[in-house]
mmCIF file of C-alpha atoms in Angstrom:
data_model
loop_
_atom_site.group_PDB
_atom_site.id
_atom_site.type_symbol
_atom_site.label_atom_id
_atom_site.label_comp_id
_atom_site.label_asym_id
_atom_site.label_seq_id
_atom_site.Cartn_x
_atom_site.Cartn_y
_atom_site.Cartn_z
ATOM 1 C CA UNK A 1 -8.064 -8.512 13.135
ATOM 2 C CA UNK A 2 -4.925 -6.468 12.858
ATOM 3 C CA UNK A 3 -5.716 -2.491 13.211
ATOM 4 C CA UNK A 4 -3.603 0.329 11.974
ATOM 5 C CA UNK A 5 -4.861 3.967 13.013
ATOM 6 C CA UNK A 6 -3.794 6.915 11.286
ATOM 7 C CA UNK A 7 -5.080 9.972 12.424
ATOM 8 C CA UNK A 8 -5.566 13.119 11.453
ATOM 9 C CA UNK A 9 -7.464 12.014 8.462
ATOM 10 C CA UNK A 10 -7.353 15.111 6.925
ATOM 11 C CA UNK A 11 -5.724 18.563 7.950
ATOM 12 C CA UNK A 12 -5.032 22.117 6.647
ATOM 13 C CA UNK A 13 -2.051 24.208 7.320
ATOM 14 C CA UNK A 14 -0.552 27.277 6.122
ATOM 15 C CA UNK A 15 3.075 26.841 4.477
ATOM 16 C CA UNK A 16 6.010 26.846 6.521
ATOM 17 C CA UNK A 17 4.181 25.327 9.586
ATOM 18 C CA UNK A 18 4.569 22.077 10.540
ATOM 19 C CA UNK A 19 2.130 18.837 10.820
ATOM 20 C CA UNK A 20 2.687 15.656 13.002
ATOM 21 C CA UNK A 21 1.189 12.606 11.639
ATOM 22 C CA UNK A 22 0.452 9.701 13.904
ATOM 23 C CA UNK A 23 -0.403 6.379 13.543
ATOM 24 C CA UNK A 24 -0.428 3.293 16.270
ATOM 25 C CA UNK A 25 -0.625 -0.569 15.746
ATOM 26 C CA UNK A 26 -4.125 -1.495 17.816
ATOM 27 C CA UNK A 27 -4.159 -5.035 19.230
ATOM 28 C CA UNK A 28 -0.441 -5.747 17.054
ATOM 29 C CA UNK A 29 3.230 -4.849 18.130
ATOM 30 C CA UNK A 30 5.286 -3.554 14.790
ATOM 31 C CA UNK A 31 8.501 -2.780 15.302
ATOM 32 C CA UNK A 32 8.576 -1.544 11.634
ATOM 33 C CA UNK A 33 6.441 0.513 9.937
ATOM 34 C CA UNK A 34 6.397 2.318 6.384
ATOM 35 C CA UNK A 35 5.460 5.818 5.469
ATOM 36 C CA UNK A 36 4.439 6.106 1.753
ATOM 37 C CA UNK A 37 3.486 9.327 -0.277
ATOM 38 C CA UNK A 38 0.551 9.970 -2.735
ATOM 39 C CA UNK A 39 -0.101 12.229 -5.477
ATOM 40 C CA UNK A 40 -3.907 12.631 -7.265
ATOM 41 C CA UNK A 41 -4.010 9.591 -9.784
ATOM 42 C CA UNK A 42 -0.277 8.517 -8.962
ATOM 43 C CA UNK A 43 1.209 4.736 -7.274
ATOM 44 C CA UNK A 44 1.983 4.776 -3.725
ATOM 45 C CA UNK A 45 5.641 5.858 -2.832
ATOM 46 C CA UNK A 46 7.625 4.755 -0.155
ATOM 47 C CA UNK A 47 8.926 7.782 1.602
ATOM 48 C CA UNK A 48 10.409 5.815 5.040
ATOM 49 C CA UNK A 49 11.352 2.576 6.523
ATOM 50 C CA UNK A 50 10.031 3.187 10.044
ATOM 51 C CA UNK A 51 11.774 1.562 12.886
ATOM 52 C CA UNK A 52 11.141 1.226 16.244
ATOM 53 C CA UNK A 53 13.902 2.822 18.704
ATOM 54 C CA UNK A 54 16.518 3.700 16.278
ATOM 55 C CA UNK A 55 17.066 6.086 13.110
ATOM 56 C CA UNK A 56 14.344 5.478 10.453
ATOM 57 C CA UNK A 57 15.228 4.717 6.516
ATOM 58 C CA UNK A 58 14.638 7.318 4.142
ATOM 59 C CA UNK A 59 14.383 6.665 0.391
ATOM 60 C CA UNK A 60 15.926 8.092 -1.902
ATOM 61 C CA UNK A 61 15.288 12.153 -2.562
ATOM 62 C CA UNK A 62 13.089 12.015 0.425
ATOM 63 C CA UNK A 63 14.297 14.505 2.869
ATOM 64 C CA UNK A 64 14.839 13.678 6.709
ATOM 65 C CA UNK A 65 15.380 17.280 7.759
ATOM 66 C CA UNK A 66 12.042 17.656 5.912
ATOM 67 C CA UNK A 67 10.246 14.287 7.118
ATOM 68 C CA UNK A 68 10.872 13.448 10.736
ATOM 69 C CA UNK A 69 9.370 10.343 11.737
ATOM 70 C CA UNK A 70 9.745 8.830 14.852
ATOM 71 C CA UNK A 71 9.125 5.472 16.010
ATOM 72 C CA UNK A 72 9.629 5.302 19.936
ATOM 73 C CA UNK A 73 7.093 2.006 20.741
ATOM 74 C CA UNK A 74 6.196 -0.500 19.371
ATOM 75 C CA UNK A 75 2.740 0.757 18.895
ATOM 76 C CA UNK A 76 3.114 4.672 17.565
ATOM 77 C CA UNK A 77 5.429 6.043 14.594
ATOM 78 C CA UNK A 78 4.545 9.466 13.011
ATOM 79 C CA UNK A 79 5.485 11.630 10.965
ATOM 80 C CA UNK A 80 6.198 15.412 11.080
ATOM 81 C CA UNK A 81 5.961 17.489 7.781
ATOM 82 C CA UNK A 82 8.207 20.542 9.005
ATOM 83 C CA UNK A 83 8.326 24.093 7.020
ATOM 84 C CA UNK A 84 5.531 22.991 5.004
ATOM 85 C CA UNK A 85 4.979 24.160 1.065
ATOM 86 C CA UNK A 86 2.310 23.779 -1.122
ATOM 87 C CA UNK A 87 3.861 20.875 -2.972
ATOM 88 C CA UNK A 88 4.273 18.843 0.028
ATOM 89 C CA UNK A 89 0.072 18.253 -0.103
ATOM 90 C CA UNK A 90 -0.044 14.710 -0.542
ATOM 91 C CA UNK A 91 -1.960 11.945 0.896
ATOM 92 C CA UNK A 92 0.465 10.311 3.443
ATOM 93 C CA UNK A 93 -0.396 6.408 4.090
ATOM 94 C CA UNK A 94 1.479 4.458 6.938
ATOM 95 C CA UNK A 95 1.765 0.420 6.753
ATOM 96 C CA UNK A 96 2.532 -2.243 9.037
ATOM 97 C CA UNK A 97 3.627 -5.682 9.308
ATOM 98 C CA UNK A 98 1.256 -8.158 10.848
ATOM 99 C CA UNK A 99 3.097 -10.903 11.940
ATOM 100 C CA UNK A 100 2.564 -14.219 9.828
ATOM 101 C CA UNK A 101 -0.217 -12.524 7.816
ATOM 102 C CA UNK A 102 1.308 -9.584 5.992
ATOM 103 C CA UNK A 103 0.905 -6.256 5.595
ATOM 104 C CA UNK A 104 -1.714 -3.784 7.046
ATOM 105 C CA UNK A 105 -2.205 -0.544 6.156
ATOM 106 C CA UNK A 106 -3.478 3.090 8.028
ATOM 107 C CA UNK A 107 -6.622 4.697 6.134
ATOM 108 C CA UNK A 108 -4.574 7.611 5.290
ATOM 109 C CA UNK A 109 -4.011 11.570 6.091
ATOM 110 C CA UNK A 110 -4.879 14.626 3.038
ATOM 111 C CA UNK A 111 -2.915 17.500 3.962
ATOM 112 C CA UNK A 112 -3.302 20.509 2.054
ATOM 113 C CA UNK A 113 -0.855 23.129 2.481
ATOM 114 C CA UNK A 114 -2.514 26.749 1.961
ATOM 115 C CA UNK B 1 10.971 -0.630 -8.938
ATOM 116 C CA UNK B 2 8.824 -2.697 -9.240
ATOM 117 C CA UNK B 3 9.052 -5.486 -10.843
ATOM 118 C CA UNK B 4 5.219 -6.515 -12.124
ATOM 119 C CA UNK B 5 3.136 -4.935 -15.188
ATOM 120 C CA UNK B 6 -0.419 -4.292 -15.031
ATOM 121 C CA UNK B 7 -2.931 -2.746 -17.919
ATOM 122 C CA UNK B 8 -3.667 0.962 -16.794
ATOM 123 C CA UNK B 9 -7.282 0.692 -16.910
ATOM 124 C CA UNK B 10 -10.323 -2.556 -17.446
ATOM 125 C CA UNK B 11 -14.028 -2.061 -17.371
ATOM 126 C CA UNK B 12 -16.664 -4.631 -16.505
ATOM 127 C CA UNK B 13 -20.121 -4.823 -15.412
ATOM 128 C CA UNK B 14 -21.351 -5.308 -12.735
ATOM 129 C CA UNK B 15 -22.531 -8.903 -11.163
ATOM 130 C CA UNK B 16 -19.603 -9.900 -13.676
ATOM 131 C CA UNK B 17 -16.231 -11.892 -13.096
ATOM 132 C CA UNK B 18 -13.616 -9.371 -13.055
ATOM 133 C CA UNK B 19 -10.563 -10.880 -14.512
ATOM 134 C CA UNK B 20 -7.079 -8.885 -13.567
ATOM 135 C CA UNK B 21 -3.907 -10.186 -15.273
ATOM 136 C CA UNK B 22 -0.372 -9.487 -13.908
ATOM 137 C CA UNK B 23 2.630 -10.235 -15.651
ATOM 138 C CA UNK B 24 5.805 -10.803 -13.685
ATOM 139 C CA UNK B 25 8.767 -12.052 -15.485
ATOM 140 C CA UNK B 26 10.955 -12.131 -13.885
ATOM 141 C CA UNK B 27 9.474 -13.180 -10.489
ATOM 142 C CA UNK B 28 12.199 -15.606 -8.793
ATOM 143 C CA UNK B 29 11.113 -19.622 -7.453
ATOM 144 C CA UNK B 30 11.128 -17.783 -3.385
ATOM 145 C CA UNK B 31 9.054 -14.313 -4.582
ATOM 146 C CA UNK B 32 4.886 -14.699 -3.599
ATOM 147 C CA UNK B 33 2.728 -12.890 -5.716
ATOM 148 C CA UNK B 34 0.473 -9.978 -3.540
ATOM 149 C CA UNK B 35 -3.037 -8.365 -4.743
ATOM 150 C CA UNK B 36 -3.357 -4.993 -2.381
ATOM 151 C CA UNK B 37 -7.141 -2.353 -3.780
ATOM 152 C CA UNK B 38 -6.934 0.882 -2.991
ATOM 153 C CA UNK B 39 -9.821 2.623 -3.018
ATOM 154 C CA UNK B 40 -10.622 6.254 -3.041
ATOM 155 C CA UNK B 41 -9.013 8.518 -0.942
ATOM 156 C CA UNK B 42 -8.167 5.067 1.344
ATOM 157 C CA UNK B 43 -5.321 3.001 2.359
ATOM 158 C CA UNK B 44 -4.038 -0.142 0.415
ATOM 159 C CA UNK B 45 -6.027 -3.305 1.399
ATOM 160 C CA UNK B 46 -4.686 -6.748 1.294
ATOM 161 C CA UNK B 47 -6.963 -9.053 -0.379
ATOM 162 C CA UNK B 48 -5.134 -12.895 -1.632
ATOM 163 C CA UNK B 49 -1.598 -14.020 -2.069
ATOM 164 C CA UNK B 50 0.236 -17.252 -3.604
ATOM 165 C CA UNK B 51 3.011 -18.608 -4.305
ATOM 166 C CA UNK B 52 2.336 -21.025 -7.330
ATOM 167 C CA UNK B 53 -0.796 -22.512 -6.213
ATOM 168 C CA UNK B 54 -4.186 -21.266 -6.976
ATOM 169 C CA UNK B 55 -5.749 -19.646 -3.892
ATOM 170 C CA UNK B 56 -9.334 -18.849 -2.777
ATOM 171 C CA UNK B 57 -10.610 -16.439 -0.108
ATOM 172 C CA UNK B 58 -13.638 -14.661 0.271
ATOM 173 C CA UNK B 59 -12.984 -11.585 -1.606
ATOM 174 C CA UNK B 60 -10.709 -13.291 -4.683
ATOM 175 C CA UNK B 61 -9.523 -16.163 -6.750
ATOM 176 C CA UNK B 62 -6.168 -16.094 -7.571
ATOM 177 C CA UNK B 63 -4.731 -18.138 -10.860
ATOM 178 C CA UNK B 64 -1.405 -18.121 -11.228
ATOM 179 C CA UNK B 65 0.229 -19.658 -14.624
ATOM 180 C CA UNK B 66 2.666 -22.946 -14.393
ATOM 181 C CA UNK B 67 5.744 -20.866 -15.028
ATOM 182 C CA UNK B 68 4.657 -18.503 -12.491
ATOM 183 C CA UNK B 69 5.316 -15.511 -15.379
ATOM 184 C CA UNK B 70 1.968 -13.907 -14.440
ATOM 185 C CA UNK B 71 -1.510 -14.279 -12.265
ATOM 186 C CA UNK B 72 -5.075 -13.481 -12.966
ATOM 187 C CA UNK B 73 -7.003 -12.132 -9.781
ATOM 188 C CA UNK B 74 -10.642 -12.930 -10.382
ATOM 189 C CA UNK B 75 -13.392 -10.765 -8.453
ATOM 190 C CA UNK B 76 -16.150 -13.912 -9.197
ATOM 191 C CA UNK B 77 -19.656 -11.174 -9.097
ATOM 192 C CA UNK B 78 -18.235 -7.678 -8.895
ATOM 193 C CA UNK B 79 -20.223 -5.180 -7.242
ATOM 194 C CA UNK B 80 -20.046 -1.894 -7.681
ATOM 195 C CA UNK B 81 -17.990 -1.384 -4.139
ATOM 196 C CA UNK B 82 -14.786 -3.239 -6.379
ATOM 197 C CA UNK B 83 -14.075 -0.459 -8.691
ATOM 198 C CA UNK B 84 -10.724 0.517 -7.055
ATOM 199 C CA UNK B 85 -7.064 0.705 -8.143
ATOM 200 C CA UNK B 86 -5.790 -2.801 -7.872
ATOM 201 C CA UNK B 87 -2.288 -3.772 -7.140
ATOM 202 C CA UNK B 88 -0.289 -6.884 -8.231
ATOM 203 C CA UNK B 89 2.935 -6.926 -6.052
ATOM 204 C CA UNK B 90 5.964 -9.576 -5.994
ATOM 205 C CA UNK B 91 8.131 -9.754 -3.164
ATOM 206 C CA UNK B 92 9.744 -12.624 -0.706
ATOM 207 C CA UNK B 93 8.467 -13.977 2.343
ATOM 208 C CA UNK B 94 11.251 -13.510 4.624
ATOM 209 C CA UNK B 95 11.656 -12.914 8.442
ATOM 210 C CA UNK B 96 10.725 -9.216 9.696
ATOM 211 C CA UNK B 97 9.564 -6.869 7.757
ATOM 212 C CA UNK B 98 10.307 -5.771 4.043
ATOM 213 C CA UNK B 99 8.735 -2.522 2.313
ATOM 214 C CA UNK B 100 6.628 -3.090 -0.847
ATOM 215 C CA UNK B 101 7.122 -1.487 -3.472
ATOM 216 C CA UNK B 102 3.661 -0.125 -5.409
ATOM 217 C CA UNK B 103 3.575 -0.459 -9.639
ATOM 218 C CA UNK B 104 1.043 1.783 -11.611
ATOM 219 C CA UNK B 105 -1.530 -0.881 -11.126
ATOM 220 C CA UNK B 106 -5.373 -0.449 -12.713
ATOM 221 C CA UNK B 107 -8.138 1.500 -12.401
ATOM 222 C CA UNK B 108 -10.915 -1.205 -12.107
ATOM 223 C CA UNK B 109 -14.275 0.396 -13.069
ATOM 224 C CA UNK B 110 -17.477 -1.252 -12.770
ATOM 225 C CA UNK B 111 -20.407 -0.553 -13.946
ATOM 226 C CA UNK B 112 -24.017 -0.918 -13.498
#
């Protein structure tokens, strides 16, 4: 079946550094990917919609200069958390729509900023 | 904003049927009902979706009321591995990708 591979699964970084998270669609082309953030015991919150070859669309309240999204190919989207701070510690999840089948999700990235 | 209402938590005994309700009283005629679940620290997993007819697959059954204002997800023989948060989402099935908006879901605990 259609799979979205997300890496890394876990990352710990120092405050002030940047972290890149990758999502790859393995056996289908994803012109659009979605990035979510999830805090403990809360639901998934959509951060942005990533469009291949164009700028991402950010949800209200999400800083586009802090959460850089690149979708340079039909199979890869990346989210870079710049100048990370402890409050950015969260579970980040990507998703892509599989043509004719609905949405599939990556396995998530647990980011801890120390 | 999410357009669905679900109970925050439910318990079910292992081996019994788990029935998870969802209210979507403002659903429009071209919106589908989708169910996803999220096991702890994993990405959400698709379960089933439907428009107005009842649906069944290898994972679950979906019962949608005739007025489409509510639905029930049925896990016929729940196992411990079905412990997860279950999300009911309504959205249109259009060409192209539309964002999925998640509500708070139901935390289902299967007890041995």
